[in-house]
Every structure is written in structure tokens, then in C-alpha cells.
Short mmCIF file of C-alpha atoms in Angstrom, two decimals:
data_model
loop_
_atom_site.label_atom_id
_atom_site.label_comp_id
_atom_site.label_asym_id
_atom_site.label_seq_id
_atom_site.Cartn_x
_atom_site.Cartn_y
_atom_site.Cartn_z
CA UNK A 1 113.03 84.98 142.01
CA UNK A 2 113.49 88.11 139.94
CA UNK A 3 114.27 90.10 143.10
CA UNK A 4 116.94 87.58 144.14
CA UNK A 5 118.50 87.52 140.65
CA UNK A 6 118.70 91.32 140.64
CA UNK A 7 120.17 91.23 144.14
CA UNK A 8 123.01 89.01 142.89
CA UNK A 9 123.62 91.13 139.80
CA UNK A 10 123.72 94.42 141.71
CA UNK A 11 126.12 93.01 144.29
CA UNK A 12 128.19 90.69 142.13
CA UNK A 13 131.49 92.05 143.51
CA UNK A 14 130.43 91.14 147.05
CA UNK A 15 129.09 87.74 145.98
CA UNK A 16 132.34 86.87 144.17
CA UNK A 17 134.93 88.40 146.50
CA UNK A 18 133.64 88.49 150.09
CA UNK A 19 133.36 84.67 150.36
CA UNK A 20 137.04 84.45 149.31
CA UNK A 21 138.43 86.63 152.11
CA UNK A 22 139.22 83.72 154.45
CA UNK A 23 140.05 81.08 151.78
CA UNK A 24 142.34 83.57 150.01
CA UNK A 25 144.12 84.56 153.20
CA UNK A 26 144.77 80.92 154.20
CA UNK A 27 145.73 79.87 150.66
CA UNK A 28 148.44 82.52 150.29
CA UNK A 29 150.03 81.28 153.51
CA UNK A 30 149.86 77.64 152.39
CA UNK A 31 150.36 78.09 148.64
CA UNK A 32 153.52 75.92 148.51
CA UNK A 33 151.49 72.88 149.59
CA UNK A 34 148.12 73.65 148.02
CA UNK A 35 147.32 73.08 144.33
CA UNK A 36 145.60 76.01 142.67
CA UNK A 37 142.74 73.74 141.63
CA UNK A 38 142.01 72.97 145.29
CA UNK A 39 141.76 76.69 146.02
CA UNK A 40 139.36 77.18 143.11
CA UNK A 41 137.19 74.33 144.41
CA UNK A 42 137.10 75.90 147.87
CA UNK A 43 136.36 79.28 146.32
CA UNK A 44 133.42 77.85 144.34
CA UNK A 45 131.97 76.13 147.42
CA UNK A 46 132.44 79.27 149.53
CA UNK A 47 130.58 81.39 146.97
CA UNK A 48 127.80 78.80 146.73
CA UNK A 49 127.38 78.75 150.53
CA UNK A 50 127.24 82.55 150.60
CA UNK A 51 124.53 82.57 147.92
CA UNK A 52 122.53 80.03 149.97
CA UNK A 53 122.92 82.26 153.04
CA UNK A 54 121.62 85.21 150.99
CA UNK A 55 118.59 83.13 150.03
CA UNK A 56 117.81 82.33 153.67
CA UNK A 57 118.36 85.95 154.68
CA UNK A 58 115.77 86.94 152.06
CA UNK A 59 113.18 85.21 154.27
CA UNK A 60 113.89 87.63 157.12
CA UNK A 61 114.55 90.90 155.28
CA UNK A 62 112.94 92.44 152.22
CA UNK A 63 115.39 95.29 151.66
CA UNK A 64 118.34 94.29 149.45
CA UNK A 65 120.88 96.35 151.44
CA UNK A 66 119.81 94.74 154.70
CA UNK A 67 120.06 91.30 153.12
CA UNK A 68 123.60 91.96 151.88
CA UNK A 69 124.79 93.50 155.17
CA UNK A 70 123.38 90.78 157.41
CA UNK A 71 124.56 87.92 155.17
CA UNK A 72 128.05 89.41 154.80
CA UNK A 73 128.68 89.95 158.50
CA UNK A 74 127.10 86.64 159.52
CA UNK A 75 129.06 84.75 156.87
CA UNK A 76 132.38 86.14 158.12
CA UNK A 77 131.34 85.43 161.72
CA UNK A 78 130.71 81.78 160.87
CA UNK A 79 133.89 81.45 158.76
CA UNK A 80 136.05 82.87 161.57
CA UNK A 81 134.49 80.93 164.45
CA UNK A 82 137.30 78.37 164.72
CA UNK A 83 139.98 81.07 164.68
CA UNK A 84 138.23 83.03 167.45
CA UNK A 85 137.81 79.82 169.47
CA UNK A 86 141.50 78.90 169.19
CA UNK A 87 142.54 82.40 170.29
CA UNK A 88 140.27 82.22 173.35
CA UNK A 89 141.60 78.76 174.27
CA UNK A 90 145.19 79.92 173.91
CA UNK A 91 144.44 82.93 176.12
CA UNK A 92 142.86 80.56 178.68
CA UNK A 93 139.68 82.64 178.52
CA UNK A 94 136.49 81.61 180.32
CA UNK A 95 134.82 81.87 176.91
CA UNK A 96 137.20 79.30 175.41
CA UNK A 97 134.51 76.61 175.37
CA UNK A 98 132.05 75.86 172.59
CA UNK A 99 128.95 76.18 174.78
CA UNK A 100 129.88 79.69 175.85
CA UNK A 101 131.12 80.81 172.44
CA UNK A 102 128.07 79.44 170.59
CA UNK A 103 125.84 81.32 173.04
CA UNK A 104 127.83 84.53 172.42
CA UNK A 105 127.50 83.99 168.66
CA UNK A 106 123.73 83.52 168.91
CA UNK A 107 123.41 86.70 170.94
CA UNK A 108 125.58 88.70 168.54
CA UNK A 109 123.79 87.43 165.41
CA UNK A 110 120.40 88.12 167.00
CA UNK A 111 121.53 91.62 168.00
CA UNK A 112 122.86 92.21 164.49
CA UNK A 113 119.54 91.13 162.96
CA UNK A 114 117.62 93.39 165.33
CA UNK A 115 119.78 96.43 164.60
CA UNK A 116 119.67 95.92 160.84
CA UNK A 117 115.89 95.45 161.02
CA UNK A 118 115.46 98.71 162.93
CA UNK A 119 117.82 101.07 161.08
CA UNK A 120 118.00 102.30 157.52
CA UNK A 121 121.08 101.04 155.64
CA UNK A 122 122.90 103.59 153.53
CA UNK A 123 124.14 102.71 150.07
CA UNK A 124 127.59 103.79 151.30
CA UNK A 125 127.65 100.78 153.66
CA UNK A 126 127.20 98.40 150.73
CA UNK A 127 129.78 100.35 148.74
CA UNK A 128 132.23 99.98 151.64
CA UNK A 129 131.70 96.20 151.73
CA UNK A 130 132.40 96.03 147.99
CA UNK A 131 135.52 98.17 148.35
CA UNK A 132 136.92 96.18 151.30
CA UNK A 133 136.26 92.85 149.58
CA UNK A 134 137.94 93.82 146.33
CA UNK A 135 140.93 95.54 147.97
CA UNK A 136 141.55 92.58 150.31
CA UNK A 137 141.54 90.09 147.43
CA UNK A 138 143.89 92.31 145.42
CA UNK A 139 146.29 92.49 148.39
CA UNK A 140 146.26 88.68 148.71
CA UNK A 141 146.94 88.36 144.98
CA UNK A 142 149.86 90.77 145.26
CA UNK A 143 151.31 88.65 148.09
CA UNK A 144 150.84 85.47 146.06
CA UNK A 145 152.67 86.69 142.93
CA UNK A 146 156.24 86.66 144.40
CA UNK A 147 155.56 83.23 145.94
CA UNK A 148 154.48 81.90 142.55
CA UNK A 149 157.57 83.39 140.91
CA UNK A 150 159.72 81.95 143.68
CA UNK A 151 158.27 78.46 143.21
CA UNK A 152 158.89 78.70 139.48
CA UNK A 153 162.51 79.79 139.88
CA UNK A 154 163.57 77.72 142.89
CA UNK A 155 165.63 75.25 140.85
CA UNK A 156 167.79 78.11 139.61
CA UNK A 157 168.70 79.43 143.05
CA UNK A 158 171.65 77.13 143.72
CA UNK A 159 174.66 76.58 141.50
CA UNK A 160 174.98 73.10 140.08
CA UNK A 161 177.98 72.46 142.28
CA UNK A 162 179.21 75.15 144.62
CA UNK A 163 182.91 75.73 145.22
CA UNK A 164 182.46 75.00 148.92
CA UNK A 165 181.04 71.57 148.10
CA UNK A 166 183.99 71.04 145.75
CA UNK A 167 186.39 71.96 148.54
CA UNK A 168 184.87 69.40 150.90
CA UNK A 169 184.90 66.68 148.23
CA UNK A 170 188.41 67.89 147.34
CA UNK A 171 188.35 66.50 143.80
CA UNK A 172 184.89 67.87 142.98
CA UNK A 173 182.77 66.02 140.46
CA UNK A 174 185.30 63.75 138.92
CA UNK A 175 184.84 61.39 136.00
CA UNK A 176 183.95 58.34 138.07
CA UNK A 177 183.98 54.94 136.44
CA UNK A 178 182.36 51.63 137.24
CA UNK A 179 184.46 48.89 138.76
CA UNK A 180 184.14 46.41 135.90
CA UNK A 181 184.03 43.15 137.83
CA UNK A 182 180.97 44.26 139.79
CA UNK A 183 178.92 45.14 136.72
CA UNK A 184 176.47 48.04 136.83
CA UNK A 185 174.41 47.70 140.01
CA UNK A 186 171.14 49.56 140.43
CA UNK A 187 171.32 52.02 143.31
CA UNK A 188 168.42 52.86 145.64
CA UNK A 189 168.52 55.71 148.14
CA UNK A 190 165.39 55.32 150.26
CA UNK A 191 164.64 57.93 152.91
CA UNK A 192 162.15 56.90 155.60
CA UNK A 193 161.11 60.21 157.10
CA UNK A 194 161.16 60.40 160.93
CA UNK A 195 162.66 56.92 161.34
CA UNK A 196 164.67 56.91 164.58
CA UNK A 197 167.42 54.58 165.74
CA UNK A 198 166.44 51.41 167.61
CA UNK A 199 167.75 52.49 171.02
CA UNK A 200 165.80 55.76 170.85
CA UNK A 201 162.65 53.92 169.77
CA UNK A 202 163.07 51.60 172.78
CA UNK A 203 163.74 54.54 175.11
CA UNK A 204 160.98 56.88 173.93
CA UNK A 205 158.28 54.43 172.77
CA UNK A 206 159.03 51.27 174.80
CA UNK A 207 159.04 49.34 171.53
CA UNK A 208 161.61 46.72 170.53
CA UNK A 209 162.38 47.30 166.85
CA UNK A 210 165.17 44.74 166.65
CA UNK A 211 163.10 42.21 164.66
CA UNK A 212 163.19 44.59 161.70
CA UNK A 213 166.89 45.38 161.82
CA UNK A 214 167.72 41.70 162.45
CA UNK A 215 165.72 40.85 159.32
CA UNK A 216 167.71 43.43 157.36
CA UNK A 217 170.93 41.92 158.65
CA UNK A 218 169.75 38.45 157.60
CA UNK A 219 169.18 39.81 154.09
CA UNK A 220 172.77 41.08 153.94
CA UNK A 221 172.43 44.65 155.20
CA UNK A 222 174.88 46.33 157.51
CA UNK A 223 172.90 48.28 160.14
CA UNK A 224 174.93 51.16 161.58
CA UNK A 225 173.52 50.99 165.09
CA UNK A 226 175.18 54.16 166.35
CA UNK A 227 174.40 56.31 163.32
CA UNK A 228 173.08 59.85 163.61
CA UNK A 229 171.83 62.33 161.07
CA UNK A 230 174.13 65.24 160.34
CA UNK A 231 171.24 67.71 160.74
CA UNK A 232 167.90 67.63 162.54
CA UNK A 233 165.73 69.04 159.74
CA UNK A 234 164.89 67.24 156.49
CA UNK A 235 165.93 70.02 154.13
CA UNK A 236 169.38 70.36 155.70
CA UNK A 237 169.85 66.61 156.14
CA UNK A 238 169.16 65.75 152.49
CA UNK A 239 171.05 68.73 151.07
CA UNK A 240 174.06 67.46 153.01
CA UNK A 241 173.81 63.74 152.16
CA UNK A 242 173.06 64.28 148.45
CA UNK A 243 176.08 66.57 148.15
CA UNK A 244 178.37 64.51 150.42
CA UNK A 245 179.22 67.72 152.28
CA UNK A 246 178.51 69.72 155.41
CA UNK A 247 176.51 72.91 154.99
CA UNK A 248 178.68 75.16 157.14
CA UNK A 249 180.46 77.55 154.80
CA UNK A 250 177.93 76.87 152.06
CA UNK A 251 174.91 78.37 153.80
CA UNK A 252 175.01 82.00 154.91
CA UNK A 253 173.70 81.68 158.47
CA UNK A 254 172.99 85.42 158.57
CA UNK A 255 170.82 85.29 155.43
CA UNK A 256 167.03 85.13 155.62
CA UNK A 257 165.42 81.77 156.24
CA UNK A 258 163.62 81.93 152.88
CA UNK A 259 166.87 82.55 151.00
CA UNK A 260 168.60 79.62 152.69
CA UNK A 261 165.63 77.30 152.20
CA UNK A 262 165.55 78.13 148.51
CA UNK A 263 169.30 77.57 148.24
CA UNK A 264 168.96 74.15 149.90
CA UNK A 265 166.14 73.23 147.50
CA UNK A 266 168.54 73.96 144.68
CA UNK A 267 171.23 71.84 146.35
CA UNK A 268 168.79 68.93 146.61
CA UNK A 269 167.48 69.28 143.07
CA UNK A 270 170.89 69.82 141.45
CA UNK A 271 172.95 67.65 143.76
CA UNK A 272 176.43 66.22 143.36
CA UNK A 273 175.12 62.66 143.70
CA UNK A 274 172.66 63.02 140.83
CA UNK A 275 175.29 64.63 138.63
CA UNK A 276 177.68 61.76 139.27
CA UNK A 277 175.09 59.15 138.30
CA UNK A 278 174.28 61.12 135.17
CA UNK A 279 177.99 61.03 134.29
CA UNK A 280 177.82 57.27 134.75
CA UNK A 281 174.91 57.23 132.26
CA UNK A 282 172.53 55.83 134.84
CA UNK A 283 168.81 56.37 134.39
CA UNK A 284 167.64 58.53 137.29
CA UNK A 285 164.26 58.00 138.97
CA UNK A 286 162.50 60.16 141.55
CA UNK A 287 158.99 60.45 142.94
CA UNK A 288 156.36 62.93 143.90
CA UNK A 289 156.70 63.17 147.68
CA UNK A 290 154.15 65.67 148.94
CA UNK A 291 157.04 67.97 149.90
CA UNK A 292 158.03 70.21 147.01
CA UNK A 293 161.65 70.59 148.14
CA UNK A 294 162.27 66.85 147.62
CA UNK A 295 160.33 66.60 144.36
CA UNK A 296 163.25 66.40 141.95
CA UNK A 297 161.79 66.72 138.48
CA UNK A 298 164.94 67.32 136.38
CA UNK A 299 165.62 63.57 136.02
CA UNK A 300 165.02 60.85 133.46
CA UNK A 301 161.80 59.64 135.10
CA UNK A 302 159.80 61.63 137.63
CA UNK A 303 157.07 59.30 138.84
CA UNK A 304 153.73 60.53 140.19
CA UNK A 305 150.37 58.81 140.53
CA UNK A 306 147.59 59.81 138.16
CA UNK A 307 145.05 62.07 139.82
CA UNK A 308 141.63 63.41 138.97
CA UNK A 309 141.32 67.10 138.18
CA UNK A 310 141.94 68.90 141.50
CA UNK A 311 138.39 70.25 141.39
CA UNK A 312 137.10 66.67 141.61
CA UNK A 313 139.74 65.08 143.85
CA UNK A 314 139.51 64.07 147.50
CA UNK A 315 139.42 66.66 150.25
CA UNK A 316 142.77 68.40 150.77
CA UNK A 317 144.47 69.38 154.08
CA UNK A 318 144.06 73.05 153.04
CA UNK A 319 140.30 72.53 153.01
CA UNK A 320 140.50 70.98 156.46
CA UNK A 321 142.20 74.19 157.62
CA UNK A 322 139.22 76.12 156.27
CA UNK A 323 136.78 73.83 158.09
CA UNK A 324 138.71 74.10 161.34
CA UNK A 325 138.74 77.88 161.01
CA UNK A 326 134.95 77.95 160.63
CA UNK A 327 131.91 76.94 162.65
CA UNK A 328 132.67 73.32 161.66
CA UNK A 329 135.28 73.48 164.41
CA UNK A 330 132.45 72.45 166.71
CA UNK A 331 132.13 69.08 164.97
CA UNK A 332 135.88 68.55 165.25
CA UNK A 333 135.85 69.07 168.99
CA UNK A 334 132.51 67.55 169.99
CA UNK A 335 132.18 63.84 170.76
CA UNK A 336 129.04 62.69 168.95
CA UNK A 337 129.91 59.06 168.06
CA UNK A 338 127.75 58.42 164.98
CA UNK A 339 128.19 61.95 163.64
CA UNK A 340 131.95 61.83 164.25
CA UNK A 341 132.42 58.58 162.33
CA UNK A 342 130.54 59.96 159.32
CA UNK A 343 132.28 63.35 159.54
CA UNK A 344 135.71 61.69 159.78
CA UNK A 345 135.09 59.65 156.63
CA UNK A 346 133.77 62.57 154.62
CA UNK A 347 136.53 64.96 155.70
CA UNK A 348 139.48 62.53 155.72
CA UNK A 349 142.24 64.72 154.23
CA UNK A 350 144.92 62.12 153.53
CA UNK A 351 143.53 59.93 150.77
CA UNK A 352 146.13 61.36 148.37
CA UNK A 353 148.87 60.76 150.95
CA UNK A 354 147.90 57.09 151.36
CA UNK A 355 147.67 56.58 147.60
CA UNK A 356 151.04 58.28 147.06
CA UNK A 357 152.88 56.05 149.54
CA UNK A 358 151.37 52.90 148.02
CA UNK A 359 152.28 54.18 144.55
CA UNK A 360 155.93 54.64 145.60
CA UNK A 361 156.03 51.13 147.09
CA UNK A 362 154.73 49.59 143.87
CA UNK A 363 157.03 51.61 141.60
CA UNK A 364 160.17 50.78 143.60
CA UNK A 365 159.58 47.15 142.71
CA UNK A 366 158.77 48.00 139.08
CA UNK A 367 162.02 49.97 138.71
CA UNK A 368 163.97 46.85 139.69
CA UNK A 369 162.80 45.16 136.49
CA UNK A 370 164.34 47.90 134.31
CA UNK A 371 167.22 46.40 132.27
CA UNK A 372 169.19 49.69 132.31
CA UNK A 373 171.32 50.71 135.31
CA UNK A 374 169.20 52.99 137.52
CA UNK A 375 169.65 55.39 140.43
CA UNK A 376 166.45 55.84 142.42
CA UNK A 377 165.80 58.42 145.12
CA UNK A 378 162.64 57.84 147.15
CA UNK A 379 161.58 60.11 150.01
CA UNK A 380 158.89 58.08 151.78
CA UNK A 381 156.93 60.08 154.36
CA UNK A 382 156.32 57.12 156.67
CA UNK A 383 156.62 56.76 159.66
CA UNK A 384 156.29 60.57 159.58
CA UNK A 385 152.99 62.20 160.50
CA UNK A 386 150.12 61.97 159.69
CA UNK A 387 149.79 58.69 161.57
CA UNK A 388 147.13 57.14 159.34
CA UNK A 389 148.55 53.70 158.53
CA UNK A 390 147.76 50.79 160.80
CA UNK A 391 150.29 47.99 161.25
CA UNK A 392 148.39 45.75 158.82
CA UNK A 393 148.53 48.33 156.00
CA UNK A 394 144.97 49.58 156.31
CA UNK A 395 144.44 53.20 157.32
CA UNK A 396 142.38 55.00 159.92
CA UNK A 397 140.12 57.99 159.33
CA UNK A 398 139.91 58.68 163.08
CA UNK A 399 140.92 62.36 163.22
CA UNK A 400 142.32 62.00 166.75
CA UNK A 401 145.45 60.56 165.13
CA UNK A 402 146.16 63.60 162.95
CA UNK A 403 144.12 66.64 164.00
CA UNK A 404 146.68 68.08 166.43
CA UNK A 405 149.27 70.70 165.57
CA UNK A 406 151.39 69.79 162.50
CA UNK A 407 149.11 66.79 161.78
CA UNK A 408 150.09 65.08 165.03
CA UNK A 409 147.71 63.09 167.29
CA UNK A 410 145.75 64.91 169.97
CA UNK A 411 147.44 63.10 172.88
CA UNK A 412 150.81 61.61 173.77
CA UNK A 413 149.33 58.12 174.10
CA UNK A 414 147.91 58.32 170.58
CA UNK A 415 151.26 59.67 169.34
CA UNK A 416 153.05 56.61 170.71
CA UNK A 417 150.41 54.24 169.35
CA UNK A 418 150.31 55.97 165.96
CA UNK A 419 154.09 56.02 165.52
CA UNK A 420 154.44 52.33 166.44
CA UNK A 421 151.61 51.42 164.04
CA UNK A 422 153.35 53.21 161.18
CA UNK A 423 156.70 51.73 162.17
CA UNK A 424 155.34 48.18 162.03
CA UNK A 425 153.63 48.93 158.72
CA UNK A 426 156.69 50.41 157.00
CA UNK A 427 158.97 47.70 158.42
CA UNK A 428 157.01 44.93 156.74
CA UNK A 429 156.53 46.94 153.56
CA UNK A 430 160.27 47.69 153.24
CA UNK A 431 161.21 44.06 153.87
CA UNK A 432 158.80 42.95 151.14
CA UNK A 433 160.12 45.59 148.71
CA UNK A 434 163.77 44.81 149.38
CA UNK A 435 163.25 41.08 148.86
CA UNK A 436 161.51 41.72 145.53
CA UNK A 437 164.26 44.11 144.42
CA UNK A 438 166.90 41.52 145.27
CA UNK A 439 164.95 38.82 143.42
CA UNK A 440 164.51 40.99 140.31
CA UNK A 441 168.11 42.21 140.09
CA UNK A 442 170.48 40.34 137.79
CA UNK A 443 173.38 42.29 139.34
CA UNK A 444 173.21 42.63 143.13
CA UNK A 445 171.85 46.14 143.79
CA UNK A 446 173.11 48.79 146.20
CA UNK A 447 170.49 49.91 148.72
CA UNK A 448 170.69 52.62 151.39
CA UNK A 449 167.80 52.76 153.88
CA UNK A 450 168.04 55.89 155.97
CA UNK A 451 166.06 58.10 158.30
CA UNK A 452 166.47 61.80 157.63
CA UNK A 453 166.12 62.55 161.35
CA UNK A 454 164.56 61.05 164.45
CA UNK A 455 161.30 61.68 166.27
CA UNK A 456 161.58 63.30 169.68
CA UNK A 457 162.56 66.98 169.58
CA UNK A 458 165.02 66.57 172.45
CA UNK A 459 167.06 64.05 170.44
CA UNK A 460 166.17 63.98 166.72
CA UNK A 461 169.65 62.98 165.55
CA UNK A 462 169.84 59.17 166.03
CA UNK A 463 168.48 57.48 162.89
CA UNK A 464 168.02 54.20 161.08
CA UNK A 465 170.95 53.80 158.68
CA UNK A 466 171.28 50.48 156.84
CA UNK A 467 173.46 49.55 153.84
CA UNK A 468 173.15 46.74 151.34
CA UNK A 469 176.65 46.98 149.84
CA UNK A 470 177.27 43.65 148.07
CA UNK A 471 180.86 42.43 148.19
CA UNK A 472 181.89 45.05 150.75
CA UNK A 473 183.17 43.70 154.04
CA UNK A 474 181.39 44.88 157.17
CA UNK A 475 184.75 45.91 158.54
CA UNK A 476 184.83 48.71 155.95
CA UNK A 477 181.60 50.12 157.38
CA UNK A 478 181.27 51.27 160.96
CA UNK A 479 178.57 51.75 163.59
CA UNK A 480 178.60 55.57 163.65
CA UNK A 481 178.72 56.20 159.89
CA UNK A 482 176.53 59.20 159.05
CA UNK A 483 174.69 60.23 155.85
CA UNK A 484 177.37 62.72 154.77
CA UNK A 485 179.68 59.74 154.17
CA UNK A 486 177.13 57.33 152.64
CA UNK A 487 177.82 58.17 149.01
CA UNK A 488 181.54 58.74 149.60
CA UNK A 489 181.72 55.10 150.72
CA UNK A 490 179.51 54.01 147.83
CA UNK A 491 181.47 55.78 145.07
CA UNK A 492 184.81 54.70 146.53
CA UNK A 493 183.78 51.05 146.72
CA UNK A 494 181.91 50.61 143.45
CA UNK A 495 182.92 53.44 141.14
CA UNK A 496 186.69 53.77 141.59
CA UNK A 497 186.56 57.14 143.38
CA UNK A 498 188.84 58.24 146.15
CA UNK A 499 186.75 60.57 148.28
CA UNK A 500 188.16 61.07 151.78
CA UNK A 501 185.71 60.28 154.58
CA UNK A 502 184.63 63.24 156.68
CA UNK A 503 184.39 63.24 160.46
CA UNK A 504 180.87 62.13 161.43
CA UNK A 505 179.37 65.19 163.10
CA UNK A 506 175.79 66.03 164.03
CA UNK A 507 174.27 69.48 164.34
CA UNK A 508 171.08 70.57 166.08
CA UNK A 509 168.91 73.56 165.12
CA UNK A 510 165.46 74.82 166.06
CA UNK A 511 162.52 75.33 163.71
CA UNK A 512 162.54 79.08 164.26
CA UNK A 513 166.32 79.31 163.66
CA UNK A 514 166.96 76.38 161.30
CA UNK A 515 170.40 77.54 160.11
CA UNK A 516 171.98 78.42 163.42
CA UNK A 517 173.59 75.07 164.16
CA UNK A 518 175.14 73.78 167.36
CA UNK A 519 177.37 70.70 167.48
CA UNK A 520 175.67 67.91 169.43
CA UNK A 521 177.55 64.97 171.00
CA UNK A 522 176.17 61.44 171.11
CA UNK A 523 173.95 61.07 174.19
CA UNK A 524 173.67 57.29 174.40
CA UNK A 525 176.38 55.65 176.49
CA UNK A 526 176.94 52.59 174.31
CA UNK A 527 177.74 54.81 171.30
CA UNK A 528 179.89 57.36 173.10
CA UNK A 529 182.97 56.14 174.97
CA UNK A 530 183.12 59.48 176.80
CA UNK A 531 179.87 58.57 178.60
CA UNK A 532 181.03 55.23 179.99
CA UNK A 533 180.29 55.18 183.71
CA UNK A 534 177.60 57.86 183.31
CA UNK A 535 173.82 57.46 182.99
CA UNK A 536 172.17 57.74 179.54
#
């Protein structure tokens, strides 16, 4: 015991820093979405596992240098297994199978043990391990600092109302006033992420979603059945709709992606729409969303569920990345029924996601009982991936539904099934919420239900877009109305504004070039007179 204690003391830099090489590297690249407490928990577990490995290595070797060298190399081998495996699979290598790679690992570890057993280990080798470990961690810390500063300053990166937005609105942020005879209606802007238009859902998923939209219509909604998003990516779509303006001329398309993304965060968090409701002395409500660029905290009430200290909370997607990058990748990819069920439950990474969505649903109803006039913005990440909700509101821990790239299912069939499940779940949940809001509201509320973009990459523009605009004739709305005009219509009808409507245009962009937009025409024949006589 004394030998082992001295071993730890003499090599404390290796014990503290080497186990953090992989967790630190992955954290810096996912720091926007990973709480610091989660990283510290992973760091603690990684160090503990390394110490356990040292204890087992002590059984084989008696020399402290040999123990440290073997444990260090073996530990990194095991932590990088999943990454090596993915690279081999991507390269279509004959070794891109677990049986072959495990055999290679066993051979290499055995060879390493044999060589270390046979040769004398210089103190310089141990010194080199200490030096590499410390320098690598310092480099990761240096990379993290500007990201931390950037996250802290992101709200300051966009002006409160840019001149280009003013030009498009023409009159800028004017002193709007409430149309007296309609009272002060509560306003809800509810974004359902990845919610496509009915005809695209029918075309791509062979699912008839008309029961939901017919139910909305029966409640008094106008469903714009030819509506399309103005942009294909969430950040651009919401920056546009919340500022009632197109982004061309506002965004510098030649600037770096990071600069533009930060600017759009500022546009979302200091938007024209929020400023107008503040002028109207509305109480403003927003929610934690799981996506920092839509977490608008500079409002009257920013609502977030209570959570345990991150060190004690449920497993986080960042920690799943660590597991997938390690030898645990084998468990992810191997079909062992009883083991898989247990492993799925223990490593389910979306408990916080499920709790957050249910929290938002409950609070939307609670807000409707507030006697003060309120404006509520809710970005609900359903039916967006991960596809964990079943149609009945329960959730699945089966990792096949969310362990693919970008939290997608591992097959197209499961993608279709998972999306439809979440669609049926959110449909019923929204209908329940809307009916309770209507019941609780002394003045008929204003409700906008909107997808930020669609599902299928080839046509992500058609969206759900439904309006509960009490007292407004359907003839004043129209089938192709797009989000850029949603609040122009709202302020004109209920708050005595006179914003001109913009032409409803839709722009496509790729993930790798998100701010190089191309104008996209409507592809469905029934919504585009130019396609009459042609196939969809």
C-alpha cells in the first residue's frame, strides 16, 4: 500500500493530467453544449479509472516506471478505441470490425507488456509523459479561453436594432399601441423544431397529418398550408422572423461563420419583436431550450427546470461521446439483448431533454393564468431529434433511435418511425396546451405555431405555420404567408402598426456554407401555379 501511495505521489502530474487528454480534447470542441460541471464529473471518473488501472498493473510489474508507462499507454489505447474503429470503418478497412480490432488490441497490449517487462525504463521516459500530459492540457485550456469569453460576450455582438433591419421595416421600432377594443391579448410564439408541412410529411413519411391541422382549424386557427420557412437553418430562420426582416444585407456573407453565428445570436436575443413588446409593457417569458442561441435570458422571466448539481445529474450527451470514443464502443455496436437493455438504461443521455420538454409544456399553461399581458417565446425541440418520445408520451431508451450521426436513428426505417412517433406525441400535447390556454385566457390570446424548418435535406423549407388571430378574417391571411411576415401581420392587426408586408421568399443554404443563400422556388405543384401541368 505504501508503494502504491508513493507511486501516486511521485507521478501526480501524470495521474491528474494524462486521464484528461481525451475528455479535455472533446470538451473544448463541445464546450458550447456541455456544462463545466459535466466535464469535471467526467474528469473525476477518468482519473479514478486510471488509478484503478495502475492498481491492476501493479500486479504484473514491480518497477514504478514500468507500471506508469504500461498503464499510460494502455489507458490511451482503450480511450481511443472507438475513434480508431470509426476511422477504419470510414476507410472501409478490413480491420473495421470489432472482432479484428479487438484481436489487434490484445496483440499490441501483450507486445507492449512483453517489451516493458524485458527492457529497462529510463526516468526520461516518465518525464516525457509528464511533459506531454501537462503541455497538452495547457493547450486545450488556451483554446477554451476564447470560447468562454465568446460565450460571455455573445449578447453584445449585435446592435439592438441594426439600420438594415430598420430599412426593411421602414418605420423601425415605432411606438406601437394596443387597439383598445381588443384589450391586451397574451401572445405566444411557439416554435416546433423540425416540423414540416403536411404535404411533405405525406410525401416523405407516408403519414397523413391532417387530423392535427383539422383540429387546429376547428379551434379557430388559420393553417397556412403553402407556407415555407424563409431560411433552412434554425439560427437564420429565427433571426429573420423575430426581426421581421430578411438577413441579406444584414449578414456579411464573406465574414467567418463564427462571426455571423454570433451576430445572429445577438439578433435573436435583442430582437425587434421583443423590443416592441417591452415598449407595450408586456411581461416577456422565455425558456431554457438546450440550444444556447435561442436561450434568451434578458427578459422578465427566463424559465428553466431545477436541476441537481451537474456532478450528480443524469448522464450527458458529452459523456456518451466519451464512451463511444472508448472501448465501450463495442457495447454500442454489439447485439447482446440483456446487456444492451441494461446498458441503454444506464447510459440514456436524454433524461434532461425529456424533462425540459415536459417542463416547457407545463409552464406554457401556467403562463396563461398570469393576469398581466404576456409575450412568450418557446422553442420546443420536438419533433426534432433525438427521437425519444413515443406517441403516447412515454420515452424510449433504445439507442437505435438516437445513436446515429447528429443524434439520428441508425436506419431510415427507424428515422421514419421515430419522426412519426414524435409528431403524434407533439400534436396531442400542443392541442391539449392550446385548449388550456384558451380556457384560461380572459382576453382571447394570439398564438403562432410554427416550424423553423422542415425535415428532409432536399426540401427543408415547407413548414407548419398556424395562426390563432382572434377577430381577424381568414381572408387577411393567406396560404403562403412566411415567418418574416408573421409579426408584421400581428402588429398591424392588433397594435395599430402599419408595417408593409414583404414578398414571401425562401432561401436554401448548406451546413458547411450556412450564409451563402440561394433563392428556392416552391416545389409542390398545388402551391406553385408555375408548376401546373408538371409533376411534383
